[in-house]
Coordinates of C-alpha atoms and ligand atoms in Angstrom, one line a residue:
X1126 CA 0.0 0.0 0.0
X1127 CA 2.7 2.1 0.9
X1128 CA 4.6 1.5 -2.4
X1129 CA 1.4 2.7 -4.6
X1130 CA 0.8 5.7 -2.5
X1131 CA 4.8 6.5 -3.3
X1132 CA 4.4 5.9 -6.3
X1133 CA 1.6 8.1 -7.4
X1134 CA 3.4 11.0 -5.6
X1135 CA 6.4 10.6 -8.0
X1136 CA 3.9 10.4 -10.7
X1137 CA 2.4 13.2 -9.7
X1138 CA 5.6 15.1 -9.3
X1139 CA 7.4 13.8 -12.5
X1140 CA 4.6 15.0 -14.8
X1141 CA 5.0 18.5 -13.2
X1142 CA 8.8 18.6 -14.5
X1143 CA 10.0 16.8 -17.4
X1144 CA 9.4 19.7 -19.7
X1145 CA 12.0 21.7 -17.9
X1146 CA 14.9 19.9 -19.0
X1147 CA 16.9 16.3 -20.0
X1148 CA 16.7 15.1 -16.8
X1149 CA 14.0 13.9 -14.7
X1150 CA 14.3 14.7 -10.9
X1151 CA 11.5 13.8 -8.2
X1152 CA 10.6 15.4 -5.4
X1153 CA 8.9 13.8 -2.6
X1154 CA 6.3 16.0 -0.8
X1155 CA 4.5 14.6 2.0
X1156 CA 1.4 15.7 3.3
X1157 CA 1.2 17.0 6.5
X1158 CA -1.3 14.0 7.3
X1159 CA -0.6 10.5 6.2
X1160 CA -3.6 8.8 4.3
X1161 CA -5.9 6.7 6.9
X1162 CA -5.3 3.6 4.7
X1163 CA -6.7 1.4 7.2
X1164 CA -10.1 3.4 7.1
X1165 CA -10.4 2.9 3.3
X1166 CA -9.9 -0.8 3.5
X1167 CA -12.6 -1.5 6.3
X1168 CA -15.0 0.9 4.1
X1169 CA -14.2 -1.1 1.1
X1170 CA -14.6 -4.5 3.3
X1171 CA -18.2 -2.8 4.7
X1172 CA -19.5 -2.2 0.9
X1173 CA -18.5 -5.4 -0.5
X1174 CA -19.9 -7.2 2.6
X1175 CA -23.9 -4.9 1.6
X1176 CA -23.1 -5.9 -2.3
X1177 CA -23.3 -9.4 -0.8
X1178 CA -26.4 -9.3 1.3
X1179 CA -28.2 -7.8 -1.8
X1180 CA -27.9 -10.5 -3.9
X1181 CA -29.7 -10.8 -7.4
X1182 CA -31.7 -13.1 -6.8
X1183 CA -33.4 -11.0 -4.1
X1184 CA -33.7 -8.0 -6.5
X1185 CA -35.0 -10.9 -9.2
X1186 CA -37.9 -12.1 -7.3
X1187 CA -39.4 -8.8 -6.5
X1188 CA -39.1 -7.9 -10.4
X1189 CA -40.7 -11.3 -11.3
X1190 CA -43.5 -10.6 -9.2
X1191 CA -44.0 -7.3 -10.5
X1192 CA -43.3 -8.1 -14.1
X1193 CA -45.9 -10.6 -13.6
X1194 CA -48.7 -8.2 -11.8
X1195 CA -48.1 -5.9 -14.6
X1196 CA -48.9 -8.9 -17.6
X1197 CA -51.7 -9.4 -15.3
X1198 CA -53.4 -6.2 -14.7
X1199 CA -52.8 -6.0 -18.5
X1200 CA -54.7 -8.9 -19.3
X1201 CA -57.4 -7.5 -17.0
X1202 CA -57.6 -4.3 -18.6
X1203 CA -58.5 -6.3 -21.7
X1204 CA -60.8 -8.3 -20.1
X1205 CA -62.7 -5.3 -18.9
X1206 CA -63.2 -3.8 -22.3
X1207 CA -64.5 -6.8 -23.9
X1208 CA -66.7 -6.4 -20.7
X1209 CA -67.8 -3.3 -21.4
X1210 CA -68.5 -3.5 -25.1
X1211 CA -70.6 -7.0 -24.1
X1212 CA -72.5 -4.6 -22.2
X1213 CA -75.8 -4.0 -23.4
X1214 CA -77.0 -1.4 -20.5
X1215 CA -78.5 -4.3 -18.6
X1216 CA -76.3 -6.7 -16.6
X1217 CA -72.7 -8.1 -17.1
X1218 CA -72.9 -11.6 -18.8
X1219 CA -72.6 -14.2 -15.5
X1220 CA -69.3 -15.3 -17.1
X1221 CA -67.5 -12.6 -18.1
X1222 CA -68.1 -11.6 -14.1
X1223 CA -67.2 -15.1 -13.1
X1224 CA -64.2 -14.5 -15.0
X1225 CA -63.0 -11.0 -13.7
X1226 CA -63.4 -12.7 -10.0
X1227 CA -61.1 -15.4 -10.8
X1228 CA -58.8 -13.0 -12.4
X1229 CA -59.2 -10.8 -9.0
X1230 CA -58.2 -13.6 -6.9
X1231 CA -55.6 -14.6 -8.6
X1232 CA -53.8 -10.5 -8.5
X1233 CA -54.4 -10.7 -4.9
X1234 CA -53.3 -13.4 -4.7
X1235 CA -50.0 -12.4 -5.9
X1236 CA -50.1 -9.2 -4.0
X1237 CA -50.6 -11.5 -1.1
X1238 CA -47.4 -13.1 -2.5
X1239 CA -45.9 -9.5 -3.3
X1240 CA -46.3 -8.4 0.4
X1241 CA -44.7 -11.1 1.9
X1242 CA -41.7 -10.9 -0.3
X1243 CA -41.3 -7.0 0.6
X1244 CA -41.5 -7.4 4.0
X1245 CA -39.0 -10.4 4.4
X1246 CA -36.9 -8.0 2.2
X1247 CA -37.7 -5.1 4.6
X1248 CA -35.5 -5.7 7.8
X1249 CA -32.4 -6.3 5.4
X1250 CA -33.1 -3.4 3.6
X1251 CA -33.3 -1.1 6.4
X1252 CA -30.0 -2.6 7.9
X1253 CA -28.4 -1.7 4.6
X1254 CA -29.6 1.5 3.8
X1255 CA -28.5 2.1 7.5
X1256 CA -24.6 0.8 6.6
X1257 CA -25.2 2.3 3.4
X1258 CA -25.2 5.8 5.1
X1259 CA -22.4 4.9 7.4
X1260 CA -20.5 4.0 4.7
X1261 CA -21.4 7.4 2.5
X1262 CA -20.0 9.5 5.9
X1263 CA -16.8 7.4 6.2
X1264 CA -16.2 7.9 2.7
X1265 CA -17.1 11.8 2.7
X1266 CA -14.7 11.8 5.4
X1267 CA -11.8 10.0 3.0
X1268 CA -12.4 11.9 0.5
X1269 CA -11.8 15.9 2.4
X1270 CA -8.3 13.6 4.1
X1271 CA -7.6 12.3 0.6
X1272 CA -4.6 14.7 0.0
X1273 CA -3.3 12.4 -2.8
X1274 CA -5.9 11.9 -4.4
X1275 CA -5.8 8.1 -3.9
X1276 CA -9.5 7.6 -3.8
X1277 CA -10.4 10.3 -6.6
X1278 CA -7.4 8.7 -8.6
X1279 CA -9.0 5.7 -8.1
X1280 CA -12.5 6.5 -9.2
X1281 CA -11.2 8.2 -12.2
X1282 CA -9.7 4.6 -12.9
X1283 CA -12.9 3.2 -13.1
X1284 CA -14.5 5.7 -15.3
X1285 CA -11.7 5.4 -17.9
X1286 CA -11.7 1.6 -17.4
X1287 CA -15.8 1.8 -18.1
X1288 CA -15.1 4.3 -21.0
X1289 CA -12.4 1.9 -22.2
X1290 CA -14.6 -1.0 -22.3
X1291 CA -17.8 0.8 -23.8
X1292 CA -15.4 2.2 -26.4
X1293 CA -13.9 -1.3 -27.5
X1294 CA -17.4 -2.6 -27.4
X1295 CA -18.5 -0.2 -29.8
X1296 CA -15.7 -1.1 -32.0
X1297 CA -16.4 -4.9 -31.9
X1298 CA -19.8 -4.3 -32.8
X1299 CA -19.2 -1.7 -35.8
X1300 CA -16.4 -4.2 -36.7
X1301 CA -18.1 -7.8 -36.1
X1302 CA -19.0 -9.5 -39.6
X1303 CA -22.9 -9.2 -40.0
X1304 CA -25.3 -12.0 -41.5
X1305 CA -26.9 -11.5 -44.7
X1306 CA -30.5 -10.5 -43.7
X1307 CA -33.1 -13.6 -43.1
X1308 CA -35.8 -13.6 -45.7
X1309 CA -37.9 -15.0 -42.3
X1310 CA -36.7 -13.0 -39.9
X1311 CA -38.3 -9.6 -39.0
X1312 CA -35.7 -8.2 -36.1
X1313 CA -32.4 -8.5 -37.8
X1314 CA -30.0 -10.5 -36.1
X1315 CA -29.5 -11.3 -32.3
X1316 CA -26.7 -8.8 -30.5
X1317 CA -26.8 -9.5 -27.1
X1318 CA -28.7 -11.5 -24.0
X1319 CA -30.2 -9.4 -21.1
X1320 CA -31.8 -10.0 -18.3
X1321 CA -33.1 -12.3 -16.3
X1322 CA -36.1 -10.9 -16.8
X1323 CA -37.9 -14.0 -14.6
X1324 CA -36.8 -15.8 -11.9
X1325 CA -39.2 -18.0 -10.1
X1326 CA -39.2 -21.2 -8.2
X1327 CA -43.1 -21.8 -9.3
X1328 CA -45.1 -24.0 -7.9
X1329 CA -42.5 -26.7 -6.4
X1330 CA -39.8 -25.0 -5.3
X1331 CA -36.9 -26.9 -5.7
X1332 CA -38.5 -30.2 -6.5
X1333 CA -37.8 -31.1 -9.5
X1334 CA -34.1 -30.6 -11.0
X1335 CA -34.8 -30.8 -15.0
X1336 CA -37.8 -29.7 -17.1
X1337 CA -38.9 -26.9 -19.1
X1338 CA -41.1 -23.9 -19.6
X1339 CA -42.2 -21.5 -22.2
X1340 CA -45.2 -20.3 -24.1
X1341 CA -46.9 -21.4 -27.0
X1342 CA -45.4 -19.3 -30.4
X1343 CA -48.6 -20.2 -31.9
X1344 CA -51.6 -20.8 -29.0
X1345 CA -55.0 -21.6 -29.8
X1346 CA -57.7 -18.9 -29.6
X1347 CA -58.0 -17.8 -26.1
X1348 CA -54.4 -19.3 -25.1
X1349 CA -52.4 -16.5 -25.9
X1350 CA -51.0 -15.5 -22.9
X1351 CA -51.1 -19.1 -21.3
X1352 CA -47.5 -20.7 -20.2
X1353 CA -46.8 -24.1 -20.0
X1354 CA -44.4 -26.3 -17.5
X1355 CA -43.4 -29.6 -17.8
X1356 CA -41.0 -31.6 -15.1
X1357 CA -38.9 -34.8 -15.6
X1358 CA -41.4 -35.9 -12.2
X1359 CA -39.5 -39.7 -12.8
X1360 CA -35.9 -40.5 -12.1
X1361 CA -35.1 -36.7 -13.5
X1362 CA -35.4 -38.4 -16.7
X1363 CA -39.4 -39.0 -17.5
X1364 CA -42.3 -36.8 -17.3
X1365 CA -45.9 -37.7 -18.4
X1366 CA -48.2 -34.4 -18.0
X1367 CA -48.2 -31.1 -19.5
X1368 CA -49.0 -28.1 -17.0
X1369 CA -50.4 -25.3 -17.5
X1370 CA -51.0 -22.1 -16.1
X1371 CA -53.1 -19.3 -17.7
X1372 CA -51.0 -15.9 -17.1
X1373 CA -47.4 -15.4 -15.9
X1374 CA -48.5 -14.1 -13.1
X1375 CA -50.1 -17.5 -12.4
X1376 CA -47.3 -19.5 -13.1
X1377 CA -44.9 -17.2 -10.8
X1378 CA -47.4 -17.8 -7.5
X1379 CA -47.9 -21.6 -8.4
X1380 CA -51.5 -21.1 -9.3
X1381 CA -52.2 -23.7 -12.4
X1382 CA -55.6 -23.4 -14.5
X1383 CA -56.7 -25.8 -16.0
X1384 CA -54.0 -27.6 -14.5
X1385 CA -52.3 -30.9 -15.8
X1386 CA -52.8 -32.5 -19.5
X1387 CA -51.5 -35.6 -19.2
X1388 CA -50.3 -38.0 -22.1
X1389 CA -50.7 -41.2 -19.7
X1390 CA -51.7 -42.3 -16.8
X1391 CA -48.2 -44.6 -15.7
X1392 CA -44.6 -42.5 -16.2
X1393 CA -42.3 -44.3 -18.0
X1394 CA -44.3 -46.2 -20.3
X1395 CA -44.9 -45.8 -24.2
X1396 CA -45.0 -42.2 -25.7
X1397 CA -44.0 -40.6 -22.4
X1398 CA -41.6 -37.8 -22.2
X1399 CA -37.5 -38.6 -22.1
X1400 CA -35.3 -36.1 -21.6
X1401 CA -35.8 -32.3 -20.7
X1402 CA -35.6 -30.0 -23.9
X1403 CA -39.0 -30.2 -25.1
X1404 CA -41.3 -27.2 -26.9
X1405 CA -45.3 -26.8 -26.4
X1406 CA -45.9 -25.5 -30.7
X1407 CA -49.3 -25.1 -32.0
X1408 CA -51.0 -26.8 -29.1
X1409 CA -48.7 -30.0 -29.0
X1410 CA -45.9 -31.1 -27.3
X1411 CA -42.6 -32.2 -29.2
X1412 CA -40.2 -34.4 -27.3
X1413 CA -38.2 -37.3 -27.4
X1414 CA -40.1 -40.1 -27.0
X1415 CA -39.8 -42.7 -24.0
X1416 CA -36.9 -45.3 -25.5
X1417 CA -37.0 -44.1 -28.5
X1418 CA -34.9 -42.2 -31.6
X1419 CA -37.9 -40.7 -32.5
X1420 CA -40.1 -37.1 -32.1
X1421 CA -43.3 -37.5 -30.4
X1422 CA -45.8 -35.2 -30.9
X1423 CA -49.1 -34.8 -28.1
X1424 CA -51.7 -33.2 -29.0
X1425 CA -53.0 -31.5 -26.0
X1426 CA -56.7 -31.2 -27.5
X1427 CA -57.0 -34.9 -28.8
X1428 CA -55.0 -36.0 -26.7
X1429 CA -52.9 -38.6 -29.3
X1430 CA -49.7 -39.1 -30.1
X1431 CA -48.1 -38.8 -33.4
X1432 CA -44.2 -39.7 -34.1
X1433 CA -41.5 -39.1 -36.8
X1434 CA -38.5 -41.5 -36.9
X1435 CA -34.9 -40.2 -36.9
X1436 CA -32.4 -41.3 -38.9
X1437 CA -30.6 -44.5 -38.6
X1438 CA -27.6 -44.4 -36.3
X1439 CA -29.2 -40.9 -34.1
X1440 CA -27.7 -41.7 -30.5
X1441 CA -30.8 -41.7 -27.9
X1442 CA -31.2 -43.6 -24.3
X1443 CA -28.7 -40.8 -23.5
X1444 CA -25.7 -41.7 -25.7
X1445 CA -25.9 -38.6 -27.3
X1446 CA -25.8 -35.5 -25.1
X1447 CA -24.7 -32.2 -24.1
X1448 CA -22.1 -31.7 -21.4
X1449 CA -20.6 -29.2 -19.7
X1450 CA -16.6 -29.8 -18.9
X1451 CA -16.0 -33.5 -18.0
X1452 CA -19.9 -34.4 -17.0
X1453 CA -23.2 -34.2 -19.3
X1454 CA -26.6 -33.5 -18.9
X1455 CA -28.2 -37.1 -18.7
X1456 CA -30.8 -37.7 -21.7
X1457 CA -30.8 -35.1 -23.4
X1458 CA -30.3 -36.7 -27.2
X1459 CA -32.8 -34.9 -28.8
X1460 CA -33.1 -31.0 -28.4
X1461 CA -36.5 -29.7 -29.5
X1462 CA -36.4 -25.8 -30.3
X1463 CA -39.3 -23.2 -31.6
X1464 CA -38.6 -20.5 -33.6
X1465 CA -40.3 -17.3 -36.6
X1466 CA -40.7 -20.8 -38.9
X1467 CA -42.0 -23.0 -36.7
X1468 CA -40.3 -26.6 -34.7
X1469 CA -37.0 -27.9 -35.1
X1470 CA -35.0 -31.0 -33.5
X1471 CA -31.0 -31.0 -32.7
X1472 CA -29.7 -33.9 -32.1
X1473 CA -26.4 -36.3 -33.3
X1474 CA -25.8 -39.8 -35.1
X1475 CA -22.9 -42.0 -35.2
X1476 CA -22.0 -41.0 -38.9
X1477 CA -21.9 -37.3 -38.0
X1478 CA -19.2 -38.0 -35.4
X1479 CA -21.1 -36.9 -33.0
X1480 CA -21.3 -33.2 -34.7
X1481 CA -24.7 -31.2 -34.3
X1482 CA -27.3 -32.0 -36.7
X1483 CA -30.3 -30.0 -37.1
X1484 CA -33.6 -30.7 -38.9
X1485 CA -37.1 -28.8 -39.5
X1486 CA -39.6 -31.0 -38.3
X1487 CA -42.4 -30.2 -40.8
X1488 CA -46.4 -30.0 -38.9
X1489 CA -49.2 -32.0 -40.8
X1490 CA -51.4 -34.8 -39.7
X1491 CA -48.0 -36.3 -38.8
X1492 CA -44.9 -34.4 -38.1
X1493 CA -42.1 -35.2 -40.6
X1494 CA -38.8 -34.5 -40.9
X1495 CA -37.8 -31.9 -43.3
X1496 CA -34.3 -30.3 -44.8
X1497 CA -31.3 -31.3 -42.6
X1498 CA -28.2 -29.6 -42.3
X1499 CA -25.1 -31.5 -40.7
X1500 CA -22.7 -29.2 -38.6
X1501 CA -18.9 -29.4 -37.8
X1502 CA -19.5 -28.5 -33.8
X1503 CA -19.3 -31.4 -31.4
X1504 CA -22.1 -32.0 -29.8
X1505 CA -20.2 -32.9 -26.1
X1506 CA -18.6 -29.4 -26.3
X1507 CA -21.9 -28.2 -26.2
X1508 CA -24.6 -27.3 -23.0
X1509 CA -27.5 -26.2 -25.2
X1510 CA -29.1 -25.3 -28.2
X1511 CA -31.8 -23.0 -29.5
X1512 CA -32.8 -21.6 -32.6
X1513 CA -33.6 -18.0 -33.5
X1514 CA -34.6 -16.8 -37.1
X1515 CA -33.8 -19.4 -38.8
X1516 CA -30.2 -19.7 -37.0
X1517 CA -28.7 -22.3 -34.8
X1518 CA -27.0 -21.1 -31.5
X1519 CA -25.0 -23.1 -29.4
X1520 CA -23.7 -22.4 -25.7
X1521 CA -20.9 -23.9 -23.3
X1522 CA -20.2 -23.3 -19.8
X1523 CA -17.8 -20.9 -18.5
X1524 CA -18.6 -20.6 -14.9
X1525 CA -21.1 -21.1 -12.2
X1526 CA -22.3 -17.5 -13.4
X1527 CA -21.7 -17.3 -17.0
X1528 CA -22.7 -19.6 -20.2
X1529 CA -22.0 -18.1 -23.3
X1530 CA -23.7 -18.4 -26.8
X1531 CA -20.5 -19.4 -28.8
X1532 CA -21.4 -20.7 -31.9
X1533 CA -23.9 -20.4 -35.0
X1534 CA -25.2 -21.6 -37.7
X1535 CA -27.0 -20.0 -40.3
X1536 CA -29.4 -22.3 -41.7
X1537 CA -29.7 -19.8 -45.3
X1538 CA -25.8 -19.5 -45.9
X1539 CA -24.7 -23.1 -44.2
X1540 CA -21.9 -20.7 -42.6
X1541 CA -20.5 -21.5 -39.1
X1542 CA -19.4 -18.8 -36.6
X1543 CA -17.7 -20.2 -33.3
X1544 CA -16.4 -17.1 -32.5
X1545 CA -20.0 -15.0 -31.0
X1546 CA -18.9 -14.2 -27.5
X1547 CA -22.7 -13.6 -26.0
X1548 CA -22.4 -14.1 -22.3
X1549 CA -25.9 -15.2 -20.4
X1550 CA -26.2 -14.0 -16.2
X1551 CA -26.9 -17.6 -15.0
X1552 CA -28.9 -17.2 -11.3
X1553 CA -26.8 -21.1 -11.3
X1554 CA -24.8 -23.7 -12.6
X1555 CA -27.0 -25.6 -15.2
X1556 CA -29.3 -25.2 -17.7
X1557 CA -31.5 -28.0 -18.2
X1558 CA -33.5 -26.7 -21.1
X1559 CA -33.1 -23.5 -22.9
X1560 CA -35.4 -22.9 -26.0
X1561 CA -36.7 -19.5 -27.7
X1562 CA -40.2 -17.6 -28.3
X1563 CA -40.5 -16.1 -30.8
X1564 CA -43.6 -14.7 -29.9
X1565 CA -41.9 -12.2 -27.2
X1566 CA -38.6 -12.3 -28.5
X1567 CA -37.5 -14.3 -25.2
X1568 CA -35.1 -17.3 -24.1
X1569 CA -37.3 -19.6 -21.7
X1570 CA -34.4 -21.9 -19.0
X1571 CA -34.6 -24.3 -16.3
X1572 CA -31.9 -23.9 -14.3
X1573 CA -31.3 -26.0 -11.8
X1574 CA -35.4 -26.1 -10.9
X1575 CA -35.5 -22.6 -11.0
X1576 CA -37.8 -21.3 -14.0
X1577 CA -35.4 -18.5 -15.7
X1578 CA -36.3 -15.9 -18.8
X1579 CA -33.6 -13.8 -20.7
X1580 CA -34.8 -10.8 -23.4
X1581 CA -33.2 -11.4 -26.9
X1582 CA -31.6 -8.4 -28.4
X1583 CA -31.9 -8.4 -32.3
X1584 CA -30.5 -5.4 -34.5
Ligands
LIG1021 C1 -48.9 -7.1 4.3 O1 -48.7 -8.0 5.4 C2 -48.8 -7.5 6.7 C3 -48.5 -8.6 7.7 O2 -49.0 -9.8 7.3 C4 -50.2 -6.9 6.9 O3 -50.3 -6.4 8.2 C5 -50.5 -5.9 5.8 O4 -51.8 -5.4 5.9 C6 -50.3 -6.4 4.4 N1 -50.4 -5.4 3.5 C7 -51.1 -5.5 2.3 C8 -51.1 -4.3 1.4 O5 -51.7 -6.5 2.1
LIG1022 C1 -13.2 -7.4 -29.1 O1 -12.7 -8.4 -30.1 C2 -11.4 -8.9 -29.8 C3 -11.1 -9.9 -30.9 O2 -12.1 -10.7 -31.2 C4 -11.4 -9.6 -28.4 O3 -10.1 -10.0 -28.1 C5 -11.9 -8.6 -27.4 O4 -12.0 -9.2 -26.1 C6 -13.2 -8.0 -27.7 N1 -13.6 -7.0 -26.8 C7 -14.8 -6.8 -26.2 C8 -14.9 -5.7 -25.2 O5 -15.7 -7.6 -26.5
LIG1023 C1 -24.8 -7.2 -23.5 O1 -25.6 -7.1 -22.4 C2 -24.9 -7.1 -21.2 C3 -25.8 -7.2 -20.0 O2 -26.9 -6.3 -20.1 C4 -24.0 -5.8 -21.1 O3 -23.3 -5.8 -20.0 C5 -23.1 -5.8 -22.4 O4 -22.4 -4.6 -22.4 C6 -23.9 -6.0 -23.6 N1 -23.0 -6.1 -24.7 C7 -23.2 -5.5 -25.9 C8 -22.2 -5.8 -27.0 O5 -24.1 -4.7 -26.1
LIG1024 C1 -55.0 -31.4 -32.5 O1 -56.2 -32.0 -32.5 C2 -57.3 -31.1 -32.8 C3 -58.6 -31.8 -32.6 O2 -58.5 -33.1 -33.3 C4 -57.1 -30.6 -34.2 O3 -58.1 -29.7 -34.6 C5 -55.7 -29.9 -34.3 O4 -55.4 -29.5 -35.6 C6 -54.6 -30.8 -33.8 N1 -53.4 -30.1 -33.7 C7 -52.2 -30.5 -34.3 C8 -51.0 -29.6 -34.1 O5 -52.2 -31.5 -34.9
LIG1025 C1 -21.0 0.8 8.9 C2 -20.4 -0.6 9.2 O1 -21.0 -1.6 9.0 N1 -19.2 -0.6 9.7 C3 -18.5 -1.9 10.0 C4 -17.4 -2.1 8.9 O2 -16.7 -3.3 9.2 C5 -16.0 -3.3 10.5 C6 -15.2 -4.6 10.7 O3 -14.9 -5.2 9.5 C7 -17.1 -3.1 11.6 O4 -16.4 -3.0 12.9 C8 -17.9 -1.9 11.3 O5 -19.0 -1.8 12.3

């Protein structure tokens, strides 16, 4: 400490006096006062011990909850329109009023919910804003004794390190090769992740390690703003029910309408659900199905099954999966995505190496497979996959905090990028599923039980 204070004072000195002549002679001043070092490290200790106590996930929850009261008021704004144009001076139709209640429940419910987060929030906020204060004297305090400008030096540092960054950010971005535009693509190409934007533990906090979420890119009438949930509920492997909540907001305080759709009765057993990356499109579920190197489709209304085969030599019964450093993420073969053009399945065979392959699974009266398009990225170097516009991404671990979108392919060129560099917060370790929505421009995880959303930045 000692050393840096020195030398700043000869840099402070020297760049008073080379101009003068050849030679280059310091001058040590000191200060009447010497700096209170000690005072600067327990103030820097103090703030780095609140940063702690206000964790993100804390912050997260009370945004969730208020992201989802605002969907929901939204949706009840709506609702009370359609009301009123019903109206025909007389009386509210029974229903519509039935439905209003439910819908006034379910807000106070999160309220309710709301409430109880603030005020378990409230005693640690009050300590902090009270160390918070503390810590704003102390420093006040450092800074009128800071004769050598080690604190001011210091913040100075940070803003040129901030303006440093920003500036070579804005030169990778003006510099970065850009894709030709996608005929199907309406926001231009994807820039950056932010977010979370959700962070919930739903309905069974904690139960369940592996599963997925999402909404439907193309819901029935009525549906739009339904979400859907499904849990491996066997072994962490198996699932065999669809749930379903009908609002965010719902889905956040564990409140599911009409509740379960389930594909059978018995989990595992034919047609059930293997493996956690599977998509709710158009009213059915695509997975892979129970024992299978196949796509199962369910058809939440008629409740049937329809399946398309893979091609010969696809690795399933978890012999084909992504990992993350030296472990994988059991069963997960097959990789269903949504995205602007409808479903698609990832997966690997034995005559690809083991490299990505991708192919559109085409709707009908049975789903088929479509084009295909082989990759050169290895499929164990790989945590997860989702598609976007027509484009393949691919992400890998890089720490308990950070997975980064790494690679692309771009379905309309064939061309491979596995340079991209898009970092994603993680709230934990693992993503189970990750898939995109086209319909809000969102990435839907499960992360370690926990149901996650990102915003996708196109431009
Ligand atoms: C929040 O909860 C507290 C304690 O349970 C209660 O006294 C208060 O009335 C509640 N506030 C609202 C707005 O519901
Ligand atoms: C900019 O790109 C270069 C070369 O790809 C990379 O080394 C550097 O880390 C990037 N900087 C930022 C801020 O992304
Ligand atoms: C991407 O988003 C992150 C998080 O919001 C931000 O820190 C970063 O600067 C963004 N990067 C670019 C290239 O915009
Ligand atoms: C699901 O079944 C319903 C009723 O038979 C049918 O109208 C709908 O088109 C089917 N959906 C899909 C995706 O096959
Ligand atoms: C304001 C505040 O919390 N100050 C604390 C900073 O840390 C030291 C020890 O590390 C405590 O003694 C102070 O009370």
């Amino acid at each position: 400490m000692n050393l840096y204070v020195l030398t700043l004072s000869v840099l402070f000195t020297l760049s008073q006096q080379v101009p003068s002549s050849e030679k280059c002679t310091c001058e040590l001043s000191h200060s009447q006062k010497v700096f209170p070092h000690d005072k600067l490290q327990t103030a820097e200790g103090n703030a780095t011990d609140c940063n702690s106590r206000i964790t993100p996930q804390k912050t997260l929850e009370l945004e969730s909850l208020l992201l989802g009261l605002e969907r929901r008021l939204d949706q009840l704004h709506t609702d009370m329109s359609i009301l009123e144009a019903e109206d025909d001076g007389q009386l509210y139709g029974v229903l519509s009023l039935y439905i209003i209640e439910n819908e006034m429940t379910e807000i106070k419910l999160l309220l309710d919910k709301l409430n109880r987060t603030t005020l378990g929030h409230q005693d640690l906020t009050a300590n902090t804003l009270l160390q918070l204060e503390d810590l704003k004297k102390d420093m006040d305090e450092l800074q009128t004794f800071d004769s050598m400008q080690v604190v001011k030096g210091r913040q100075d540092n940070k803003h040129l390190k901030a303006d440093l960054k920003d500036c070579r950010t804005a030169i990778n971005s003006t510099v970065a090769p850009t894709h030709p535009t996608q005929g199907t693509c309406p926001h231009g190409h994807l820039l950056n992740i932010t977010g979370p934007r959700v962070y919930t533990a739903g309905e069974y906090p904690g139960s369940y390690p592996f599963g997925a979420w999402g909404r439907d890119p193309e819901p029935e009438a009525g549906k739009e703003s339904w979400y859907w949930l499904v849990m491996l509920t066997s072994s962490n492997i198996y699932a065999h029910y669809v749930r379903l909540y009908s609002s965010l907001s719902a889905l956040i305080i564990g409140v599911s309408t009409p509740g379960n759709v389930q594909i059978h009765s018995s989990n595992p057993t034919t047609n059930t659900i293997q493996g956690p990356n599977v998509v709710l499109y158009g009213g059915a579920l695509y997975y892979n199905c129970y024992n299978k190197d196949a796509v199962c489709r369910f058809n939440l209304t008629s409740k049937t099954v329809t399946t398309s085969q893979l091609p010969a030599g696809t690795r399933y019964n978890s012999k084909g999966n992504f990992c993350r450093l030296d472990e994988c993420y059991s069963y997960t073969d097959l990789d269903l995505a949504t995205d602007e053009s409808g479903v698609w399945v990832i997966y690997t065979t034995t005559q690809d190496y083991g490299n990505l392959v991708l192919s559109k699974v085409e709707e009908g009266q049975q789903p088929t497979l479509g084009q295909t398009w082989h990759t050169s990225v290895f499929k164990q170097s790989v945590t997860n996959t989702f598609m976007a516009c027509g484009i393949l991404y691919a992400t890998r671990y890089v720490s308990k905090s950070t997975e980064e979108i790494f690679y692309s392919f771009d379905t309309s060129t064939g061309k491979e990028n596995f340079n991209l560099g898009i970092l994603i917060n993680k709230m934990s370790s693992n993503i189970q599923s990750l898939n995109y929505s086209p319909v809000d421009q969102m990435l839907y995880t499960y992360c370690d039980s926990k149901m996650v959303s990102y915003k996708v930045l196109f431009g």
